Short mmCIF file of C-alpha atoms in Angstrom, two decimals:
data_model
loop_
_atom_site.label_atom_id
_atom_site.label_comp_id
_atom_site.label_asym_id
_atom_site.label_seq_id
_atom_site.Cartn_x
_atom_site.Cartn_y
_atom_site.Cartn_z
CA MET I 1 -34.69 32.77 -82.80
CA LYS I 2 -31.71 33.70 -84.99
CA ARG I 3 -29.33 32.70 -81.95
CA LEU I 4 -30.63 29.16 -81.64
CA LEU I 5 -30.93 28.60 -85.54
CA LEU I 6 -27.27 29.32 -86.20
CA PRO I 7 -25.56 26.74 -84.12
CA LEU I 8 -28.82 24.18 -84.48
CA LEU I 9 -27.14 24.19 -88.14
CA ALA I 10 -23.67 24.06 -87.14
CA ALA I 11 -24.12 20.93 -85.28
CA LEU I 12 -25.73 19.58 -88.26
CA ALA I 13 -22.96 21.47 -90.59
CA LEU I 14 -19.62 19.47 -88.65
CA PRO I 15 -19.24 16.28 -89.20
CA THR I 16 -19.15 13.49 -86.18
CA ALA I 17 -16.30 11.50 -84.68
CA VAL I 18 -16.64 8.06 -85.57
CA ASN I 19 -16.17 5.67 -82.40
CA ALA I 20 -15.12 2.43 -83.66
CA GLU I 21 -13.55 -0.43 -82.31
CA THR I 22 -10.91 -3.19 -82.87
CA ILE I 23 -11.66 -6.02 -84.36
CA TYR I 24 -10.10 -9.34 -83.29
CA LEU I 25 -10.41 -12.11 -86.00
CA GLU I 26 -8.86 -15.89 -85.37
CA CYS I 27 -8.26 -17.49 -88.40
CA LYS I 28 -7.23 -21.02 -89.39
CA PHE I 29 -5.43 -22.11 -92.61
CA VAL I 30 -5.50 -24.95 -94.73
CA GLU I 31 -2.12 -27.44 -93.98
CA TYR I 32 -0.98 -24.18 -91.24
CA GLU I 33 -0.61 -25.41 -87.67
CA PRO I 34 -0.24 -22.15 -85.37
CA LEU I 35 -3.33 -20.52 -84.82
CA VAL I 36 -3.44 -16.71 -86.91
CA GLU I 37 -5.52 -14.09 -84.79
CA LEU I 38 -5.81 -10.44 -86.29
CA ALA I 39 -6.13 -7.62 -84.75
CA ILE I 40 -7.96 -4.98 -87.19
CA ASN I 41 -8.14 -0.87 -85.49
CA PRO I 42 -10.71 1.01 -88.31
CA ASN I 43 -9.03 4.58 -87.05
CA ALA I 44 -5.62 3.81 -87.41
CA ASP I 45 -3.68 2.58 -90.58
CA LYS I 46 -1.93 -0.24 -88.56
CA GLY I 47 -2.83 -3.75 -86.96
CA THR I 48 -1.49 -6.73 -85.37
CA ILE I 49 -0.73 -10.20 -86.75
CA ARG I 50 -0.29 -13.18 -83.63
CA THR I 51 0.60 -16.51 -84.62
CA ILE I 52 0.50 -19.22 -81.67
CA SER I 53 1.70 -22.78 -81.76
CA ASN I 54 2.73 -25.89 -79.69
CA SER I 55 5.60 -25.93 -81.26
CA THR I 56 7.49 -22.80 -81.44
CA GLY I 57 5.53 -20.01 -79.39
CA GLU I 58 4.20 -17.12 -79.58
CA SER I 59 5.28 -14.50 -82.09
CA SER I 60 3.27 -11.36 -82.58
CA TYR I 61 4.27 -8.41 -85.81
CA LYS I 62 2.54 -4.81 -86.34
CA ALA I 63 0.96 -5.11 -89.46
CA ASN I 64 0.18 -1.87 -92.32
CA GLN I 65 -3.56 -2.40 -93.03
CA PHE I 66 -5.63 -1.50 -95.52
CA ILE I 67 -9.73 -1.65 -94.99
CA LYS I 68 -12.14 -2.05 -98.25
CA SER I 69 -15.29 -2.91 -98.43
CA ASP I 70 -15.12 -5.96 -99.05
CA SER I 71 -12.05 -7.29 -97.01
CA TYR I 72 -9.88 -6.47 -94.80
CA SER I 73 -5.70 -7.20 -95.18
CA LEU I 74 -2.79 -6.77 -93.10
CA LYS I 75 1.05 -6.77 -94.10
CA ALA I 76 3.91 -7.68 -92.05
CA MET I 77 7.78 -7.13 -92.51
CA THR I 78 8.30 -11.06 -90.42
CA SER I 79 12.10 -11.49 -89.75
CA THR I 80 12.49 -13.71 -92.94
CA GLY I 81 10.04 -12.42 -95.25
CA THR I 82 6.50 -10.88 -95.69
CA SER I 83 3.04 -12.29 -94.48
CA THR I 84 -0.02 -10.71 -95.67
CA TYR I 85 -3.04 -11.59 -94.78
CA THR I 86 -6.77 -11.12 -96.67
CA VAL I 87 -9.76 -11.59 -95.38
CA SER I 88 -13.36 -11.01 -96.64
CA ARG I 89 -15.88 -8.78 -94.50
CA ILE I 90 -18.76 -10.97 -96.56
CA ASP I 91 -17.73 -14.86 -95.65
CA GLY I 92 -14.69 -14.54 -93.77
CA SER I 93 -12.78 -16.43 -95.62
CA ALA I 94 -8.75 -16.13 -95.60
CA THR I 95 -6.09 -16.25 -97.86
CA SER I 96 -2.42 -16.24 -96.67
CA TYR I 97 0.59 -15.49 -98.79
CA TYR I 98 4.20 -15.74 -97.13
CA GLU I 99 7.08 -15.09 -99.35
CA LEU I 100 10.94 -15.12 -97.70
CA SER I 101 13.44 -12.11 -98.36
CA GLU I 102 15.90 -11.96 -100.71
CA LYS I 103 18.28 -13.10 -98.38
CA TYR I 104 16.65 -16.68 -97.28
CA LYS I 105 15.42 -17.47 -101.15
CA LYS I 106 18.88 -17.99 -101.55
CA LEU I 107 19.53 -20.70 -98.83
CA PHE I 108 16.12 -21.92 -99.50
CA PRO I 109 15.01 -22.11 -103.00
CA GLU I 110 11.90 -24.85 -102.35
CA ASN I 111 10.45 -22.85 -99.90
CA VAL I 112 10.14 -19.55 -101.95
CA ALA I 113 6.36 -17.98 -101.27
CA LYS I 114 3.80 -19.98 -99.66
CA PHE I 115 -0.47 -19.67 -100.32
CA ARG I 116 -3.02 -20.59 -98.01
CA ASN I 117 -6.63 -20.36 -98.16
CA GLY I 118 -8.55 -20.72 -94.59
CA SER I 119 -12.07 -18.66 -92.65
CA CYS I 120 -11.71 -16.17 -89.77
CA LYS I 121 -14.31 -15.85 -87.54
CA LYS I 122 -14.66 -12.99 -84.85
CA LYS I 123 -13.42 -13.87 -81.60
CA GLU I 124 -14.56 -11.78 -78.35
CA LYS I 125 -12.68 -9.53 -76.70
CA VAL I 126 -11.22 -10.26 -73.11
CA GLU I 127 -12.61 -8.33 -70.33
CA THR I 128 -9.47 -8.50 -67.99
CA LEU I 129 -9.15 -6.95 -64.44
CA PHE I 130 -6.37 -4.66 -65.17
#
């Protein structure tokens, strides 16, 4: 009996590993043409921001992610500034904040920062053969 009780107590006391999958979100923002796709990995501190536009093509950035009980937030340094996307885990509402880097603030003083509202929905993961 003692041989069974000790391993049983040890198994109950040790934490179990969490196997959370990556969350894919598709976001649309008011007065902003590109579609924004966010990939959030609950097991890591990095996510991905991907913008898809008919006129400018596609771009993708690794982003620092911050997961709270009520929201996801991704922040990435782009070639011209900093992009921050925050998505509510409750209703899918989203905000986008973009700020130009110091180098470009002098060139484009009228476009120093942009704030947009939008919404996100979960995107189904596409199964591939490879």
